[in-house]
Amino acid sequence: MSNPVLVEVTRGSVVESGHRGAVSVFDADGKPVWEIGDTDRPVFPRSAVKAIQALPLVESGAADAYGFGNRELALACASHSGEPAHVELARAMLARAGLDKTALECGAHWPNHEATIALARAGDVPSALHNNCSGKHAGFLCTCVHSGIAHQGYVKEGHAQQEMVRDAMQSVTGAAHNTDNSAVDGCSIPTYAVPLKSFAQGFARMATGRGFSPERAKAAKRLLSACMAEPFLVAGTGKADVALMQAAPGRIFVKTGAEGVYCAALPELGLGIALKCDDGAGRGAEVMIAAVLAKLLRADEAVAARLTQLAHPAVESRIGVKVGLLRPTAALN
Amino acid sequence: MSNPVLVEVTRGSVVESGHRGAVSVFDADGKPVWEIGDTDRPVFPRSAVKAIQALPLVESGAADAYGFGNRELALACASHSGEPAHVELARAMLARAGLDKTALECGAHWPNHEATIALARAGDVPSALHNNCSGKHAGFLCTCVHSGIAHQGYVKEGHAQQEMVRDAMQSVTGAAHNTDNSAVDGCSIPTYAVPLKSFAQGFARMATGRGFSPERAKAAKRLLSACMAEPFLVAGTGKADVALMQAAPGRIFVKTGAEGVYCAALPELGLGIALKCDDGAGRGAEVMIAAVLAKLLRADEAVAARLTQLAHPAVESRIGVKVGLLRPTAALN
């Protein structure tokens, strides 16, 4: 089946490109609230589920043992831009467990544009600390060390750390995660394709604790609260996730994932949200999530207006003149 | 209507994302040879038509007056990566007309990754010469100076230079270009949305000269030949256009445009090709054009094998392990 076009990219008065996608919104009773397109289709959530993947860090007691507050927990859930604040915090988290960057198995890559320019000007090159997933990996390593698990190979399917993550993912989403639907993520850990709606259901639980043990409910709340308190550490300068969470501080949790995925939660409404842009475009997914949040929070006019603004980013020429825009289609009204 | 999915992006054994699109192949008699999807839909060709936009540079006599050979003409048709060879050649072209980079109105942007690192390490910043369109703009400026036209404002709709370009575009594609279907391109010049098939028809003419005056036929041949002789100058290190043209030297002309467009020509078969990836993704368009060329050139097994390889690029993790791939769907068979 064909998902609807949810985002149009205009230039002048013409629609130049379009992005199709599927959206799922569930409440904590497991009831669908809003569904667009095929939400049963399996989707790799990629980095959009880092808050779920961080549950063992809190539940194992590692976060408390190492004195991690909102900043460290936000970074453990982050796809960060590799800016100095991110890199230094990842380094500090590892140091609490007696480790350094050599323990990271995520690989290195150049950070965002500004951080790349700064690194190159300093005659430096990126390390694994600059990897956008280094906070998540630091959290994994801290969990291993605190739990007395040998950390070497912690990224591999079957390692005790990944088994903890898989258990959390299965339990929170209610979907089977196994070798049949697994593949390897960009940072070398397993990622599992399960129905899009499972993530909406899972984040409704994360936001409310409904159906969780008291310990898990507390851990989930602590992680989402940490991200909402420190949005910059979850992403970076100029990132959509920061702007979206800052649109209603403490009330919106969002997390992007590669290939056009978003997971989100609105604790006050007890809602979980998941969406996937069919073609994998981040720009498409960003407009989709902004438009979905604007509709769900329409009772608060100021917040909805800001989110609607974020759902209409400009297309600019190289000299900064606005020559078009992205906009949600009527399917998102 | 809905164009078919032409490219799948896999991770493990799962299709993670997909790209829809339309493809048009015409012969020089104006007959459709292969059509997929809605090829009547207006599309902005963006940079894919730079070879047509460069016709006035040759036809005005400017190229000869300034002693431009294959290298300069290739750069005039290029979306280059801003590597030192591109930047220096654009500078030299301007110097032939007594101009320097201050005459360029395309704006500056950071070049490709490697060139950005090198610039930053040197403590430098990019100029308009690094703009991927600087060769085209240098060609425009040389045309103005040679023709005695005041070059200030040469990017604007209505300026004599853009009128020459518009006349060439209309004449070659057979489609009306006017203010009703115009918008502003990234480098500030007008771009016009006309049916996708018009570009396939236009490039069949560019490849064969059919229906052109002898002068235009010669200019078109000279420009396409220059690009095929100097593919690196048309694009840059690691770029798909270079690999595609090198797959059969002197036999394949291709040119990408922003938002997932390709125009191409196969002079030996007298065919013109145009395609658009609906969502604007370059990675999708690259697989589409490689697959289309592989089919059209299937009589040459070695060339078709290389093109088929280019139609199946790997998806890699951050440590360089292949975790998936892009591949054309059966619609492109």
XYZ file of C-alpha atoms in Angstrom:
666
model
C 0.000 0.000 0.000
C 0.977 3.577 -0.483
C 1.306 5.990 2.430
C 0.007 9.517 1.758
C 2.154 12.528 0.960
C 2.475 14.296 4.312
C 4.994 17.018 3.435
C 5.442 19.182 0.345
C 8.599 21.065 -0.600
C 7.798 24.156 -2.636
C 9.890 26.457 -4.804
C 8.087 29.583 -5.941
C 4.493 28.515 -6.494
C 5.353 24.950 -7.532
C 5.575 21.785 -5.405
C 9.096 20.574 -6.153
C 9.271 17.419 -4.001
C 7.132 15.512 -1.522
C 7.542 13.155 1.417
C 5.202 10.280 2.195
C 4.917 8.715 5.576
C 2.985 6.972 8.317
C 2.063 8.312 11.750
C 0.849 6.488 14.846
C -0.427 8.052 18.063
C -1.502 5.843 20.957
C -2.735 6.455 24.468
C -1.523 4.577 27.529
C -4.561 2.268 27.466
C -3.191 0.917 24.198
C -5.870 2.649 22.134
C -5.013 4.265 18.811
C -5.714 8.006 18.884
C -4.579 8.979 15.378
C -3.244 6.746 12.639
C -2.105 7.745 9.155
C -0.865 5.253 6.564
C 0.399 1.748 7.233
C 1.417 1.676 10.893
C 1.716 -2.113 10.950
C 4.700 -2.043 8.620
C 7.964 -2.941 10.393
C 10.279 0.008 10.840
C 13.804 0.239 12.249
C 13.514 2.877 14.978
C 17.242 3.590 14.844
C 18.180 6.312 17.350
C 14.578 7.312 18.087
C 14.371 4.713 20.894
C 17.542 5.650 22.758
C 15.490 6.545 25.851
C 14.207 2.945 25.968
C 17.706 1.620 25.303
C 18.917 3.666 28.294
C 16.539 1.995 30.774
C 19.158 -0.593 31.879
C 21.581 2.253 32.694
C 19.106 3.522 35.298
C 17.550 0.212 36.342
C 20.912 -1.469 36.917
C 21.819 1.214 39.433
C 24.755 2.368 37.310
C 23.370 5.888 36.812
C 23.072 6.393 40.570
C 26.399 4.727 41.334
C 28.150 7.140 38.979
C 26.163 10.171 40.107
C 24.480 10.800 36.768
C 21.949 13.618 36.694
C 19.832 15.109 33.931
C 22.833 16.054 31.828
C 24.384 12.591 31.679
C 21.027 10.853 31.205
C 20.114 13.264 28.395
C 23.409 12.490 26.672
C 22.778 8.746 27.077
C 19.548 9.280 25.063
C 21.169 11.638 22.547
C 22.079 11.814 18.892
C 24.353 14.741 19.528
C 26.213 17.029 17.151
C 29.691 16.333 18.501
C 30.063 19.853 19.868
C 32.585 20.393 22.672
C 29.966 20.137 25.458
C 28.815 16.749 24.125
C 32.308 15.387 23.677
C 33.480 16.469 27.125
C 30.421 15.033 28.856
C 30.802 11.682 27.105
C 34.446 11.647 28.165
C 33.453 12.439 31.767
C 30.808 9.667 31.834
C 33.364 7.108 30.704
C 35.850 8.385 33.293
C 33.329 7.694 36.078
C 33.522 4.022 35.117
C 37.306 4.150 34.821
C 37.202 4.027 31.023
C 38.248 6.268 28.168
C 37.359 6.666 24.500
C 39.278 3.537 23.519
C 36.473 1.454 25.043
C 33.920 2.897 22.587
C 33.025 0.572 19.691
C 30.753 2.984 17.801
C 33.386 4.288 15.390
C 34.348 7.899 14.760
C 32.861 10.416 12.371
C 33.194 14.130 11.781
C 30.717 16.136 13.876
C 28.309 18.859 12.719
C 29.517 21.567 10.351
C 30.617 24.163 12.919
C 32.332 21.575 15.120
C 34.069 20.127 12.060
C 35.450 23.551 11.106
C 36.651 24.090 14.675
C 38.297 20.654 14.870
C 40.039 21.111 11.512
C 41.216 24.628 12.416
C 42.767 23.123 15.561
C 44.542 20.548 13.385
C 42.534 17.822 15.091
C 40.485 14.848 13.876
C 37.347 13.341 15.406
C 37.408 10.398 17.814
C 34.638 8.012 18.817
C 33.628 10.653 21.396
C 32.403 12.789 18.459
C 30.157 9.970 17.214
C 26.579 11.187 17.644
C 25.910 8.002 19.662
C 28.856 8.341 22.074
C 26.602 9.222 25.011
C 24.497 6.101 24.464
C 27.634 4.006 24.199
C 29.098 5.627 27.310
C 25.868 4.647 29.076
C 26.199 1.066 27.812
C 29.793 0.880 29.023
C 28.920 2.307 32.429
C 26.142 -0.278 32.750
C 28.585 -3.070 31.910
C 31.251 -1.937 34.352
C 28.767 -1.332 37.171
C 27.155 -4.725 36.552
C 30.464 -6.578 36.394
C 30.002 -7.532 32.740
C 33.061 -7.678 30.470
C 32.453 -4.753 28.123
C 34.493 -5.906 25.136
C 32.152 -6.593 22.244
C 29.285 -4.802 23.994
C 27.830 -3.715 20.635
C 27.257 -7.238 19.357
C 23.946 -9.048 19.228
C 23.972 -11.604 22.064
C 26.288 -9.637 24.378
C 24.753 -9.243 27.849
C 24.445 -5.467 27.352
C 22.514 -5.853 24.103
C 20.359 -8.550 25.709
C 19.394 -6.067 28.432
C 18.556 -3.509 25.741
C 16.576 -6.077 23.746
C 14.614 -7.133 26.825
C 13.735 -3.519 27.552
C 12.729 -2.895 23.923
C 10.520 -5.990 23.805
C 8.895 -5.306 27.121
C 8.218 -1.614 26.417
C 7.017 -1.991 22.828
C 5.332 -5.382 23.196
C 6.879 -6.473 19.890
C 9.213 -9.442 19.379
C 12.847 -8.479 18.795
C 14.918 -11.340 17.446
C 17.442 -12.296 14.810
C 14.685 -12.533 12.170
C 14.050 -8.800 12.253
C 17.442 -7.514 13.334
C 20.080 -5.619 11.395
C 23.082 -3.508 12.315
C 22.706 0.176 13.158
C 25.178 2.854 12.110
C 26.916 2.659 15.502
C 27.240 -1.161 15.205
C 24.566 -2.230 17.736
C 21.551 -4.316 16.700
C 18.398 -2.523 15.543
C 15.093 -4.368 15.105
C 12.302 -3.687 12.617
C 8.917 -3.900 14.347
C 5.540 -2.324 13.523
C 5.591 1.470 13.702
C 2.614 1.478 16.069
C 4.621 -0.542 18.629
C 6.808 2.486 19.217
C 3.779 4.759 19.705
C 2.426 2.251 22.219
C 5.822 2.006 23.902
C 6.257 5.753 24.290
C 2.732 6.115 25.704
C 3.925 3.669 28.387
C 7.250 5.504 28.806
C 5.336 8.764 29.330
C 2.866 7.382 31.871
C 4.464 4.290 33.363
C 1.176 2.464 32.692
C 1.789 -1.291 32.793
C 5.352 -0.854 34.081
C 6.798 -1.984 37.389
C 7.259 0.951 39.794
C 11.030 0.811 39.185
C 10.624 0.950 35.419
C 8.008 3.668 35.608
C 10.421 5.733 37.695
C 13.355 5.068 35.359
C 11.300 5.974 32.270
C 10.076 9.194 33.835
C 13.590 10.094 34.909
C 14.980 9.586 31.386
C 12.264 11.512 29.547
C 12.453 14.302 32.137
C 16.228 14.480 31.728
C 15.879 14.892 27.943
C 13.198 17.564 28.314
C 15.385 19.397 30.862
C 18.513 19.282 28.675
C 17.375 19.332 25.040
C 20.669 20.733 23.754
C 22.514 17.683 25.077
C 20.031 15.377 23.289
C 20.845 16.997 19.922
C 22.840 20.202 19.336
C 22.938 23.700 17.921
C 20.169 24.399 15.446
C 18.682 20.899 15.663
C 14.943 20.333 15.263
C 14.721 18.223 18.433
C 15.948 21.154 20.519
C 13.471 23.597 18.988
C 10.598 21.119 19.354
C 11.296 20.382 23.024
C 11.870 24.083 23.760
C 8.472 24.908 22.236
C 6.844 23.702 25.482
C 9.557 23.055 28.064
C 9.011 19.902 30.086
C 5.868 18.979 28.143
C 7.221 17.554 24.877
C 9.679 14.685 24.510
C 10.941 14.035 20.976
C 13.770 11.976 19.574
C 14.756 11.621 15.963
C 16.233 8.513 14.372
C 18.088 8.015 11.106
C 16.068 7.318 7.930
C 13.239 9.675 8.847
C 11.956 8.261 12.137
C 10.578 10.149 15.125
C 9.395 8.919 18.488
C 7.750 11.337 20.871
C 5.683 11.524 24.037
C 3.283 14.029 25.564
C 3.172 13.094 29.261
C 0.332 15.494 30.124
C -1.910 13.819 27.534
C -0.541 10.338 28.143
C 0.243 9.962 24.447
C 3.016 8.188 22.585
C 3.862 9.065 18.968
C 5.905 7.346 16.268
C 6.330 8.257 12.633
C 8.412 7.284 9.648
C 9.077 9.266 6.486
C 9.001 6.571 3.782
C 12.043 7.840 1.913
C 14.157 8.309 5.027
C 14.461 12.102 4.791
C 15.090 13.894 8.064
C 13.625 17.133 6.717
C 10.349 15.355 5.955
C 10.163 13.681 9.365
C 10.862 16.987 11.127
C 7.914 18.699 9.452
C 5.697 15.689 10.155
C 6.462 15.605 13.891
C 6.067 19.379 14.255
C 2.675 19.229 12.545
C 1.522 16.218 14.598
C 2.540 17.904 17.856
C 0.845 21.161 16.788
C -2.403 19.307 16.293
C -2.207 17.302 19.519
C -1.360 20.443 21.541
C -3.807 22.732 19.709
C -5.548 23.594 22.989
C -2.496 25.693 23.859
C -2.543 28.322 21.143
C 0.918 29.769 21.764
C 2.579 26.362 21.746
C 0.618 25.264 18.687
C 1.604 28.450 16.858
C 5.296 27.863 17.557
C 5.035 24.219 16.454
C 3.164 25.254 13.293
C 6.013 27.667 12.560
C 8.493 24.782 12.950
C 6.344 22.772 10.517
C 6.977 25.399 7.799
C 10.760 25.816 7.470
C 12.081 27.972 4.646
C 13.981 26.788 1.586
C 16.705 29.360 0.974
C 19.111 30.225 -1.822
C 22.853 30.352 -1.169
C 22.592 34.062 -0.400
C 19.902 33.422 2.222
C 16.836 34.532 0.253
C 13.674 32.512 0.925
C 12.716 30.816 -2.346
C 10.286 28.176 -1.075
C 9.258 26.265 2.001
C 8.343 22.894 3.458
C 4.756 22.450 4.632
C 2.518 19.693 5.950
C -0.303 18.530 3.677
C -3.989 18.351 4.589
C -3.475 14.732 5.676
C -1.823 16.124 8.817
C -4.652 18.562 9.631
C -1.209 9.939 -9.196
C 1.451 7.982 -7.490
C 4.800 7.226 -9.119
C 6.178 3.745 -8.434
C 8.882 2.908 -5.926
C 12.033 2.698 -8.065
C 14.699 2.306 -5.370
C 14.763 0.375 -2.113
C 17.147 0.987 0.781
C 17.752 -2.192 2.751
C 19.240 -2.887 6.187
C 19.829 -6.543 6.885
C 16.977 -8.375 5.173
C 14.452 -5.556 5.635
C 13.549 -2.716 3.267
C 14.108 0.340 5.452
C 13.201 3.165 3.048
C 12.135 3.636 -0.562
C 12.300 6.245 -3.298
C 9.575 6.834 -5.867
C 10.151 8.528 -9.134
C 9.430 9.085 -12.805
C 11.692 8.351 -15.757
C 11.472 9.528 -19.358
C 13.592 8.342 -22.286
C 13.078 9.846 -25.740
C 14.727 9.410 -29.106
C 15.677 12.261 -31.406
C 12.547 11.802 -33.503
C 10.590 12.892 -30.433
C 9.309 9.377 -29.782
C 9.066 8.040 -26.218
C 11.292 4.990 -25.756
C 10.670 4.250 -22.080
C 8.390 6.052 -19.670
C 7.810 5.298 -15.989
C 5.376 7.263 -13.832
C 4.000 10.705 -14.530
C 6.411 12.310 -16.998
C 4.011 15.168 -17.779
C 4.352 16.584 -14.286
C 6.348 19.848 -14.209
C 9.762 19.485 -12.645
C 12.462 22.039 -11.875
C 15.547 20.661 -13.623
C 17.870 22.664 -11.367
C 21.517 21.996 -12.258
C 20.747 19.044 -14.545
C 20.373 21.372 -17.540
C 23.606 23.319 -17.158
C 24.798 22.030 -20.547
C 21.773 23.703 -22.183
C 22.298 26.832 -20.101
C 25.891 26.942 -21.410
C 24.855 27.080 -25.086
C 25.027 30.916 -25.202
C 28.624 30.785 -23.919
C 29.589 28.841 -27.040
C 27.108 30.340 -29.507
C 27.996 33.934 -28.588
C 31.610 33.273 -29.532
C 32.762 33.947 -25.965
C 34.182 30.459 -25.458
C 36.367 30.811 -28.554
C 37.321 34.396 -27.805
C 38.624 33.336 -24.383
C 40.253 30.152 -25.656
C 38.043 27.789 -23.664
C 38.638 24.067 -24.276
C 37.102 20.954 -22.785
C 38.159 21.826 -19.257
C 36.527 25.256 -19.156
C 33.377 24.075 -20.946
C 33.063 21.101 -18.572
C 33.303 23.470 -15.600
C 30.664 25.739 -17.165
C 28.314 22.710 -17.123
C 29.403 21.550 -13.641
C 28.050 21.182 -10.147
C 31.527 20.848 -8.764
C 32.759 19.949 -5.304
C 34.791 23.106 -4.735
C 38.086 21.241 -4.816
C 41.235 23.245 -5.632
C 41.169 22.310 -9.339
C 37.592 23.562 -9.674
C 38.218 26.769 -7.778
C 41.368 27.631 -9.709
C 39.760 26.963 -13.075
C 36.744 29.143 -12.243
C 39.144 31.889 -11.189
C 41.079 31.530 -14.460
C 37.893 31.666 -16.560
C 36.864 34.923 -14.899
C 40.358 36.344 -15.379
C 40.073 35.774 -19.145
C 37.181 38.226 -19.141
C 39.037 40.656 -16.874
C 36.892 39.748 -13.861
C 37.433 38.214 -10.447
C 35.308 36.471 -7.835
C 33.661 39.719 -6.772
C 31.629 39.610 -9.994
C 29.999 36.288 -8.989
C 26.431 36.628 -7.656
C 25.905 32.965 -6.750
C 26.874 33.248 -3.080
C 29.474 31.246 -1.206
C 29.137 27.913 0.538
C 31.523 25.424 2.084
C 32.727 22.854 -0.462
C 32.741 19.042 -0.146
C 33.938 17.412 3.058
C 37.610 16.967 2.171
C 37.905 20.453 0.666
C 36.179 21.902 3.735
C 38.696 20.235 6.059
C 41.577 21.523 3.914
C 40.189 25.075 3.823
C 39.604 25.133 7.580
C 43.078 23.709 8.294
C 44.505 26.549 6.195
C 42.519 29.026 8.300
C 40.549 29.973 5.207
C 36.856 30.362 4.413
C 35.036 29.639 1.142
C 34.339 32.300 -1.480
C 31.840 32.331 -4.334
C 34.488 30.422 -6.337
C 33.749 27.405 -4.094
C 30.031 27.541 -4.937
C 29.257 24.382 -6.908
C 27.825 26.616 -9.658
C 30.841 28.942 -9.966
C 31.832 27.492 -13.347
C 28.362 28.124 -14.765
C 28.405 31.644 -13.376
C 31.894 32.242 -14.751
C 30.511 31.159 -18.119
C 27.587 33.568 -17.771
C 29.930 36.427 -16.899
C 32.254 35.644 -19.808
C 29.248 35.645 -22.135
C 28.160 39.044 -20.831
C 31.592 40.654 -21.139
C 32.221 39.217 -24.596
C 28.767 40.329 -25.764
C 29.101 43.837 -24.329
C 26.307 43.302 -21.805
C 26.557 44.951 -18.366
C 26.989 41.954 -16.094
C 25.670 43.425 -12.850
C 22.461 41.620 -11.905
C 23.161 38.845 -14.434
C 21.374 36.293 -12.194
C 18.019 38.067 -12.313
C 15.033 37.051 -14.402
C 14.815 39.514 -17.293
C 18.565 40.273 -17.473
C 19.876 39.779 -21.019
C 22.017 36.819 -19.879
C 19.048 35.013 -18.348
C 16.980 35.815 -21.428
C 19.618 34.076 -23.574
C 19.485 31.080 -21.226
C 15.691 31.045 -21.249
C 15.599 31.199 -25.061
C 17.986 28.245 -25.256
C 15.981 26.259 -22.678
C 12.690 26.900 -24.486
C 14.083 26.119 -27.879
C 15.868 22.909 -26.813
C 13.084 21.500 -24.602
C 10.129 22.815 -26.604
C 8.438 23.841 -23.358
C 7.343 27.362 -22.406
C 9.522 29.023 -19.781
C 7.925 32.113 -18.264
C 7.171 33.854 -15.006
C 4.212 31.530 -14.390
C 6.474 28.515 -13.899
C 9.648 30.170 -12.664
C 11.246 30.167 -9.243
C 14.696 30.957 -7.900
C 17.440 28.343 -7.912
C 19.973 27.901 -5.103
C 22.515 30.024 -6.998
C 19.930 32.824 -7.497
C 19.181 32.369 -11.221
C 15.680 31.523 -12.485
C 14.672 27.860 -12.798
C 11.517 26.806 -14.611
C 9.236 23.856 -13.904
C 8.284 22.103 -17.160
C 7.183 18.523 -17.896
C 9.881 15.966 -17.114
C 9.615 14.510 -20.617
C 10.632 17.888 -22.120
C 14.114 17.393 -20.727
C 14.366 13.884 -22.186
C 13.309 15.300 -25.543
C 15.767 18.178 -25.164
C 18.729 15.950 -24.365
C 17.937 13.652 -27.291
C 18.300 16.791 -29.416
C 21.470 17.867 -27.571
C 22.975 14.427 -28.238
C 22.127 14.326 -31.932
C 21.621 17.934 -33.049
C 18.360 16.801 -34.676
C 16.187 19.856 -35.346
C 18.980 22.261 -34.383
C 20.719 24.827 -36.583
C 24.228 23.673 -37.594
C 25.724 26.171 -35.127
C 23.596 24.930 -32.241
C 24.233 21.282 -33.144
C 27.955 21.977 -33.073
C 27.761 23.887 -29.767
C 25.686 21.129 -28.131
C 28.081 18.426 -29.284
C 31.043 20.457 -28.076
C 29.538 20.910 -24.599
C 28.487 17.275 -24.083
C 31.845 16.082 -25.426
C 33.678 18.399 -23.054
C 31.781 16.995 -20.062
C 32.421 13.402 -21.148
C 36.119 14.220 -21.630
C 36.482 15.907 -18.207
C 34.009 14.229 -15.854
C 35.966 15.180 -12.719
C 35.529 18.860 -13.552
C 31.756 18.363 -13.962
C 31.480 16.992 -10.408
C 34.360 15.955 -8.116
C 36.044 13.274 -6.058
C 33.782 10.313 -5.353
C 30.779 11.791 -7.150
C 28.269 9.560 -8.938
C 28.400 11.623 -12.143
C 32.119 10.914 -12.497
C 31.714 7.179 -11.988
C 28.756 7.037 -14.389
C 30.558 8.885 -17.188
C 33.741 6.888 -16.604
C 31.763 3.643 -16.976
C 31.830 4.158 -20.754
C 34.134 7.063 -21.574
C 32.790 9.363 -24.265
C 29.538 7.411 -24.552
C 27.533 8.534 -21.513
C 26.651 12.108 -20.602
C 24.982 12.581 -17.215
C 24.294 15.593 -15.073
C 22.620 15.657 -11.686
C 20.449 18.447 -10.346
C 19.324 19.264 -6.821
C 16.147 17.634 -5.483
C 16.762 14.296 -7.159
C 16.907 15.184 -10.850
C 19.068 13.648 -13.568
C 19.407 14.505 -17.224
C 21.475 12.268 -19.472
C 22.231 11.489 -23.098
C 23.506 8.486 -25.014
C 24.769 9.947 -28.291
C 25.416 6.551 -29.927
C 21.768 5.580 -29.406
C 20.418 9.080 -30.014
C 18.602 8.986 -26.675
C 17.831 11.650 -24.111
C 16.936 10.760 -20.515
C 15.386 12.698 -17.646
C 14.281 11.479 -14.243
C 13.120 12.865 -10.940
C 13.126 11.193 -7.553
C 9.827 12.369 -6.016
C 11.240 13.112 -2.592
C 14.297 14.963 -3.883
C 16.906 12.468 -2.638
C 20.160 12.427 -4.549
C 20.915 8.858 -3.450
C 17.629 7.697 -4.985
C 18.203 9.543 -8.259
C 21.731 8.131 -8.530
C 20.504 4.546 -8.329
C 17.714 5.299 -10.793
C 20.016 6.776 -13.436
C 22.567 3.962 -13.061
C 19.828 1.356 -13.497
C 18.295 3.161 -16.487
C 21.681 3.450 -18.206
C 22.468 -0.215 -17.465
C 19.276 -1.242 -19.223
C 19.735 1.054 -22.220
C 23.357 -0.082 -22.670
C 22.695 -3.769 -21.930
C 24.126 -4.777 -25.316
C 27.579 -3.942 -23.908
C 27.897 -6.463 -21.098
C 30.965 -4.971 -19.422
C 29.497 -1.483 -19.351
C 26.130 -2.765 -18.157
C 27.835 -4.764 -15.387
C 29.679 -1.678 -14.132
C 26.492 0.416 -14.245
C 24.572 -2.323 -12.414
C 27.249 -2.242 -9.734
C 26.783 1.542 -9.417
C 23.039 0.900 -9.058
C 23.695 -1.145 -5.886
C 25.736 1.068 -3.517
C 26.379 -0.216 -0.004
C 24.927 1.163 3.216
C 27.731 1.076 5.782
C 28.066 1.432 9.531
C 30.394 4.044 10.994
C 33.175 1.474 11.116
C 32.769 0.723 7.408
C 30.919 -2.605 7.645
C 28.295 -3.179 4.944
C 24.915 -3.411 6.708
C 22.569 -2.931 3.755
C 22.369 -1.576 0.242
C 20.411 0.499 -2.220
C 18.898 -1.337 -5.184
C 16.570 -0.637 -8.085
C 13.147 -2.284 -8.016
C 11.616 -4.442 -10.749
C 10.003 -1.322 -12.225
C 13.452 -0.410 -13.575
C 14.099 -3.827 -15.147
